[in-house]
């Protein structure tokens, strides 16, 4: 299977119904309306992409997996938007509104070099998404998102970002700007 990035507005509950398991549909009835739409939307989008309803389980670190499959998936959702990556290899994704105000918390997570790179709010959101995406990709709960991971290079025009950690790890990921959202992904 080729790697695939799926980005969509949240689906309606009715659009999801035929593409999620009955147990996921029932489980989601206890969620808030927004959480329910996010939960069902990414599952429905993944199932539609694969052409069959899939069952999702979570590994010991809380990452989602397709039951009975060797596929790797990554998931992210925010207000009105969901992103899913599917690959035969490790993958990850994070999505946020390009308007999200991270200024008041940025002093807690930006390094000095990242402050120089955060030339506008879009870049600041991309840095945040990059850290989140890398954390998901590394799949290591002992890494601290705030102190162990940093963006070493970002090029918004080229749509690429390089992230490192203090243990020698590194990944170059893609940045996509779409309909007021920033998506950072690795496939």
PDB file of C-alpha atoms in Angstrom:
ATOM      1  CA  UNK A   1       0.000   0.000   0.000  1.00  0.00           C
ATOM      2  CA  UNK A   2       1.193   3.490  -0.794  1.00  0.00           C
ATOM      3  CA  UNK A   3       1.301   5.948   2.089  1.00  0.00           C
ATOM      4  CA  UNK A   4      -1.718   8.220   2.233  1.00  0.00           C
ATOM      5  CA  UNK A   5      -2.574  11.474   4.001  1.00  0.00           C
ATOM      6  CA  UNK A   6      -6.309  12.064   4.459  1.00  0.00           C
ATOM      7  CA  UNK A   7      -7.521  15.498   5.555  1.00  0.00           C
ATOM      8  CA  UNK A   8     -11.178  16.363   5.952  1.00  0.00           C
ATOM      9  CA  UNK A   9     -13.690  18.529   7.700  1.00  0.00           C
ATOM     10  CA  UNK A  10     -15.452  16.617  10.451  1.00  0.00           C
ATOM     11  CA  UNK A  11     -18.148  14.347   9.071  1.00  0.00           C
ATOM     12  CA  UNK A  12     -21.712  14.274  10.305  1.00  0.00           C
ATOM     13  CA  UNK A  13     -22.772  11.423  12.551  1.00  0.00           C
ATOM     14  CA  UNK A  14     -24.895  10.037   9.715  1.00  0.00           C
ATOM     15  CA  UNK A  15     -21.957  10.150   7.268  1.00  0.00           C
ATOM     16  CA  UNK A  16     -19.955   8.079   9.758  1.00  0.00           C
ATOM     17  CA  UNK A  17     -22.598   5.504  10.668  1.00  0.00           C
ATOM     18  CA  UNK A  18     -21.944   3.054   7.804  1.00  0.00           C
ATOM     19  CA  UNK A  19     -18.145   3.299   8.184  1.00  0.00           C
ATOM     20  CA  UNK A  20     -17.601   2.627  11.893  1.00  0.00           C
ATOM     21  CA  UNK A  21     -18.126  -0.463  14.002  1.00  0.00           C
ATOM     22  CA  UNK A  22     -21.400  -0.680  15.918  1.00  0.00           C
ATOM     23  CA  UNK A  23     -19.412  -0.758  19.181  1.00  0.00           C
ATOM     24  CA  UNK A  24     -17.559   2.482  18.295  1.00  0.00           C
ATOM     25  CA  UNK A  25     -20.878   4.100  17.390  1.00  0.00           C
ATOM     26  CA  UNK A  26     -22.435   3.090  20.727  1.00  0.00           C
ATOM     27  CA  UNK A  27     -19.304   4.078  22.692  1.00  0.00           C
ATOM     28  CA  UNK A  28     -19.350   7.525  21.088  1.00  0.00           C
ATOM     29  CA  UNK A  29     -22.870   8.207  22.371  1.00  0.00           C
ATOM     30  CA  UNK A  30     -21.338   9.034  25.773  1.00  0.00           C
ATOM     31  CA  UNK A  31     -19.050  11.736  24.318  1.00  0.00           C
ATOM     32  CA  UNK A  32     -19.696  15.437  23.884  1.00  0.00           C
ATOM     33  CA  UNK A  33     -20.966  16.338  20.395  1.00  0.00           C
ATOM     34  CA  UNK A  34     -17.574  17.675  19.273  1.00  0.00           C
ATOM     35  CA  UNK A  35     -15.591  14.753  20.698  1.00  0.00           C
ATOM     36  CA  UNK A  36     -18.051  12.306  19.131  1.00  0.00           C
ATOM     37  CA  UNK A  37     -17.683  13.909  15.695  1.00  0.00           C
ATOM     38  CA  UNK A  38     -13.869  13.754  15.940  1.00  0.00           C
ATOM     39  CA  UNK A  39     -13.859  10.139  17.197  1.00  0.00           C
ATOM     40  CA  UNK A  40     -16.216   8.872  14.509  1.00  0.00           C
ATOM     41  CA  UNK A  41     -14.838  11.020  11.653  1.00  0.00           C
ATOM     42  CA  UNK A  42     -11.292   9.708  11.687  1.00  0.00           C
ATOM     43  CA  UNK A  43     -12.473   6.120  11.972  1.00  0.00           C
ATOM     44  CA  UNK A  44     -14.939   6.569   9.101  1.00  0.00           C
ATOM     45  CA  UNK A  45     -12.331   8.258   6.898  1.00  0.00           C
ATOM     46  CA  UNK A  46      -9.837   5.456   7.550  1.00  0.00           C
ATOM     47  CA  UNK A  47     -12.453   2.769   6.843  1.00  0.00           C
ATOM     48  CA  UNK A  48     -13.568   4.489   3.638  1.00  0.00           C
ATOM     49  CA  UNK A  49      -9.962   4.716   2.489  1.00  0.00           C
ATOM     50  CA  UNK A  50      -9.385   1.016   3.186  1.00  0.00           C
ATOM     51  CA  UNK A  51     -12.718   0.063   1.619  1.00  0.00           C
ATOM     52  CA  UNK A  52     -14.023  -1.775   4.679  1.00  0.00           C
ATOM     53  CA  UNK A  53     -15.067  -1.009   8.237  1.00  0.00           C
ATOM     54  CA  UNK A  54     -12.052  -1.506  10.495  1.00  0.00           C
ATOM     55  CA  UNK A  55     -11.806  -2.127  14.191  1.00  0.00           C
ATOM     56  CA  UNK A  56      -9.414   0.106  16.131  1.00  0.00           C
ATOM     57  CA  UNK A  57      -7.465  -0.842  19.230  1.00  0.00           C
ATOM     58  CA  UNK A  58      -4.840   1.057  21.202  1.00  0.00           C
ATOM     59  CA  UNK A  59      -1.345  -0.143  21.993  1.00  0.00           C
ATOM     60  CA  UNK A  60       0.283   0.067  25.424  1.00  0.00           C
ATOM     61  CA  UNK A  61       1.323   3.689  24.771  1.00  0.00           C
ATOM     62  CA  UNK A  62      -2.137   4.767  23.626  1.00  0.00           C
ATOM     63  CA  UNK A  63      -1.479   4.870  19.874  1.00  0.00           C
ATOM     64  CA  UNK A  64      -4.288   3.607  17.611  1.00  0.00           C
ATOM     65  CA  UNK A  65      -3.849   0.486  15.479  1.00  0.00           C
ATOM     66  CA  UNK A  66      -6.022  -1.325  12.970  1.00  0.00           C
ATOM     67  CA  UNK A  67      -6.932  -4.715  14.460  1.00  0.00           C
ATOM     68  CA  UNK A  68      -5.528  -7.606  12.426  1.00  0.00           C
ATOM     69  CA  UNK A  69      -3.365  -5.394  10.204  1.00  0.00           C
ATOM     70  CA  UNK A  70       0.307  -4.500   9.944  1.00  0.00           C
ATOM     71  CA  UNK A  71      -0.597  -1.014   8.702  1.00  0.00           C
ATOM     72  CA  UNK A  72       0.654   1.981  10.648  1.00  0.00           C
ATOM     73  CA  UNK A  73      -1.747   4.863  11.226  1.00  0.00           C
ATOM     74  CA  UNK A  74      -1.477   8.331  12.674  1.00  0.00           C
ATOM     75  CA  UNK A  75      -4.413  10.476  13.734  1.00  0.00           C
ATOM     76  CA  UNK A  76      -4.996  14.085  14.718  1.00  0.00           C
ATOM     77  CA  UNK A  77      -8.091  16.217  15.083  1.00  0.00           C
ATOM     78  CA  UNK A  78      -8.975  19.723  16.082  1.00  0.00           C
ATOM     79  CA  UNK A  79     -12.032  21.900  15.862  1.00  0.00           C
ATOM     80  CA  UNK A  80     -13.759  21.036  12.584  1.00  0.00           C
ATOM     81  CA  UNK A  81     -10.752  19.195  11.074  1.00  0.00           C
ATOM     82  CA  UNK A  82      -9.333  15.676  11.116  1.00  0.00           C
ATOM     83  CA  UNK A  83      -6.150  14.219   9.600  1.00  0.00           C
ATOM     84  CA  UNK A  84      -5.176  10.558   9.210  1.00  0.00           C
ATOM     85  CA  UNK A  85      -2.020   9.026   7.748  1.00  0.00           C
ATOM     86  CA  UNK A  86      -1.827   5.389   6.666  1.00  0.00           C
ATOM     87  CA  UNK A  87       1.392   3.617   5.734  1.00  0.00           C
ATOM     88  CA  UNK A  88       3.261   0.341   5.752  1.00  0.00           C
ATOM     89  CA  UNK A  89       5.908   2.195   7.782  1.00  0.00           C
ATOM     90  CA  UNK A  90       5.801   4.266  10.971  1.00  0.00           C
ATOM     91  CA  UNK A  91       3.936   7.516  10.372  1.00  0.00           C
ATOM     92  CA  UNK A  92       2.454  10.427  12.308  1.00  0.00           C
ATOM     93  CA  UNK A  93       0.382  13.571  11.815  1.00  0.00           C
ATOM     94  CA  UNK A  94      -0.736  16.657  13.710  1.00  0.00           C
ATOM     95  CA  UNK A  95      -3.259  19.319  12.655  1.00  0.00           C
ATOM     96  CA  UNK A  96      -4.105  22.701  14.189  1.00  0.00           C
ATOM     97  CA  UNK A  97      -5.861  25.858  13.113  1.00  0.00           C
ATOM     98  CA  UNK A  98      -3.344  28.337  11.718  1.00  0.00           C
ATOM     99  CA  UNK A  99      -5.137  30.914  13.879  1.00  0.00           C
ATOM    100  CA  UNK A 100      -4.615  29.036  17.157  1.00  0.00           C
ATOM    101  CA  UNK A 101      -3.161  31.435  19.713  1.00  0.00           C
ATOM    102  CA  UNK A 102      -0.085  29.783  21.206  1.00  0.00           C
ATOM    103  CA  UNK A 103       1.607  33.019  22.263  1.00  0.00           C
ATOM    104  CA  UNK A 104       0.771  32.754  25.959  1.00  0.00           C
ATOM    105  CA  UNK A 105       2.232  29.247  26.270  1.00  0.00           C
ATOM    106  CA  UNK A 106       5.070  29.606  23.744  1.00  0.00           C
ATOM    107  CA  UNK A 107       7.576  30.661  26.411  1.00  0.00           C
ATOM    108  CA  UNK A 108       7.147  27.226  27.999  1.00  0.00           C
ATOM    109  CA  UNK A 109       8.039  25.240  24.881  1.00  0.00           C
ATOM    110  CA  UNK A 110      10.050  27.353  22.443  1.00  0.00           C
ATOM    111  CA  UNK A 111      13.829  27.149  22.446  1.00  0.00           C
ATOM    112  CA  UNK A 112      15.833  30.284  21.666  1.00  0.00           C
ATOM    113  CA  UNK A 113      16.376  29.065  18.095  1.00  0.00           C
ATOM    114  CA  UNK A 114      12.679  28.235  17.667  1.00  0.00           C
ATOM    115  CA  UNK A 115      11.785  31.772  18.808  1.00  0.00           C
ATOM    116  CA  UNK A 116      13.873  33.084  15.896  1.00  0.00           C
ATOM    117  CA  UNK A 117      12.066  30.732  13.501  1.00  0.00           C
ATOM    118  CA  UNK A 118       8.585  31.681  14.766  1.00  0.00           C
ATOM    119  CA  UNK A 119       8.388  34.764  12.546  1.00  0.00           C
ATOM    120  CA  UNK A 120       4.582  34.741  12.523  1.00  0.00           C
ATOM    121  CA  UNK A 121       1.680  32.789  14.023  1.00  0.00           C
ATOM    122  CA  UNK A 122       1.656  30.277  11.155  1.00  0.00           C
ATOM    123  CA  UNK A 123       5.277  29.357  11.859  1.00  0.00           C
ATOM    124  CA  UNK A 124       4.570  29.162  15.595  1.00  0.00           C
ATOM    125  CA  UNK A 125       1.665  26.761  14.985  1.00  0.00           C
ATOM    126  CA  UNK A 126       3.840  24.735  12.590  1.00  0.00           C
ATOM    127  CA  UNK A 127       6.555  24.443  15.244  1.00  0.00           C
ATOM    128  CA  UNK A 128       3.999  23.214  17.781  1.00  0.00           C
ATOM    129  CA  UNK A 129       2.531  20.713  15.289  1.00  0.00           C
ATOM    130  CA  UNK A 130       6.035  19.539  14.386  1.00  0.00           C
ATOM    131  CA  UNK A 131       6.880  18.771  17.991  1.00  0.00           C
ATOM    132  CA  UNK A 132       3.571  16.929  18.429  1.00  0.00           C
ATOM    133  CA  UNK A 133       4.023  14.950  15.218  1.00  0.00           C
ATOM    134  CA  UNK A 134       7.586  13.970  16.134  1.00  0.00           C
ATOM    135  CA  UNK A 135       6.474  12.873  19.614  1.00  0.00           C
ATOM    136  CA  UNK A 136       3.842  10.609  18.055  1.00  0.00           C
ATOM    137  CA  UNK A 137       6.338   9.299  15.508  1.00  0.00           C
ATOM    138  CA  UNK A 138       8.957   8.400  18.115  1.00  0.00           C
ATOM    139  CA  UNK A 139       6.345   6.507  20.144  1.00  0.00           C
ATOM    140  CA  UNK A 140       8.391   6.909  23.333  1.00  0.00           C
ATOM    141  CA  UNK A 141       6.569   8.123  26.451  1.00  0.00           C
ATOM    142  CA  UNK A 142       9.916   8.840  28.157  1.00  0.00           C
ATOM    143  CA  UNK A 143      10.526  11.736  25.740  1.00  0.00           C
ATOM    144  CA  UNK A 144       9.222  15.069  26.960  1.00  0.00           C
ATOM    145  CA  UNK A 145       7.388  17.032  24.299  1.00  0.00           C
ATOM    146  CA  UNK A 146       8.440  20.261  25.997  1.00  0.00           C
ATOM    147  CA  UNK A 147      12.075  19.626  26.932  1.00  0.00           C
ATOM    148  CA  UNK A 148      13.472  16.783  24.813  1.00  0.00           C
ATOM    149  CA  UNK A 149      12.206  17.678  21.330  1.00  0.00           C
ATOM    150  CA  UNK A 150      13.037  20.737  19.229  1.00  0.00           C
ATOM    151  CA  UNK A 151      12.649  22.050  15.717  1.00  0.00           C
ATOM    152  CA  UNK A 152      16.083  22.560  14.189  1.00  0.00           C
ATOM    153  CA  UNK A 153      14.987  23.822  10.764  1.00  0.00           C
ATOM    154  CA  UNK A 154      11.719  24.988   9.262  1.00  0.00           C
ATOM    155  CA  UNK A 155      10.971  26.163   5.741  1.00  0.00           C
ATOM    156  CA  UNK A 156       7.322  27.132   5.433  1.00  0.00           C
ATOM    157  CA  UNK A 157       7.653  27.963   1.720  1.00  0.00           C
ATOM    158  CA  UNK A 158       9.148  24.552   0.916  1.00  0.00           C
ATOM    159  CA  UNK A 159       6.781  22.784   3.318  1.00  0.00           C
ATOM    160  CA  UNK A 160       9.438  20.992   5.321  1.00  0.00           C
ATOM    161  CA  UNK A 161      10.611  20.883   8.904  1.00  0.00           C
ATOM    162  CA  UNK A 162      13.398  19.006  10.646  1.00  0.00           C
ATOM    163  CA  UNK A 163      12.904  17.950  14.250  1.00  0.00           C
ATOM    164  CA  UNK A 164      15.505  16.495  16.604  1.00  0.00           C
ATOM    165  CA  UNK A 165      15.559  15.153  20.117  1.00  0.00           C
ATOM    166  CA  UNK A 166      18.208  15.227  22.799  1.00  0.00           C
ATOM    167  CA  UNK A 167      18.900  11.510  22.290  1.00  0.00           C
ATOM    168  CA  UNK A 168      20.205  11.901  18.752  1.00  0.00           C
ATOM    169  CA  UNK A 169      16.950  11.196  16.910  1.00  0.00           C
ATOM    170  CA  UNK A 170      15.912  13.242  13.890  1.00  0.00           C
ATOM    171  CA  UNK A 171      13.142  13.333  11.289  1.00  0.00           C
ATOM    172  CA  UNK A 172      12.273  15.589   8.389  1.00  0.00           C
ATOM    173  CA  UNK A 173       8.538  16.045   8.024  1.00  0.00           C
ATOM    174  CA  UNK A 174       6.191  17.788   5.619  1.00  0.00           C
ATOM    175  CA  UNK A 175       4.126  20.896   6.325  1.00  0.00           C
ATOM    176  CA  UNK A 176       0.881  21.464   4.486  1.00  0.00           C
ATOM    177  CA  UNK A 177      -1.280  24.581   4.806  1.00  0.00           C
ATOM    178  CA  UNK A 178      -4.882  23.977   3.814  1.00  0.00           C
ATOM    179  CA  UNK A 179      -8.103  25.913   4.404  1.00  0.00           C
ATOM    180  CA  UNK A 180      -6.841  27.722   7.505  1.00  0.00           C
ATOM    181  CA  UNK A 181      -5.135  24.692   9.034  1.00  0.00           C
ATOM    182  CA  UNK A 182      -1.523  23.604   9.391  1.00  0.00           C
ATOM    183  CA  UNK A 183      -0.835  19.879   8.979  1.00  0.00           C
ATOM    184  CA  UNK A 184       2.567  18.389   9.795  1.00  0.00           C
ATOM    185  CA  UNK A 185       3.034  14.778   8.806  1.00  0.00           C
ATOM    186  CA  UNK A 186       5.587  12.019   8.353  1.00  0.00           C
ATOM    187  CA  UNK A 187       4.977   9.040   6.060  1.00  0.00           C
TER     188      UNK A 187
END
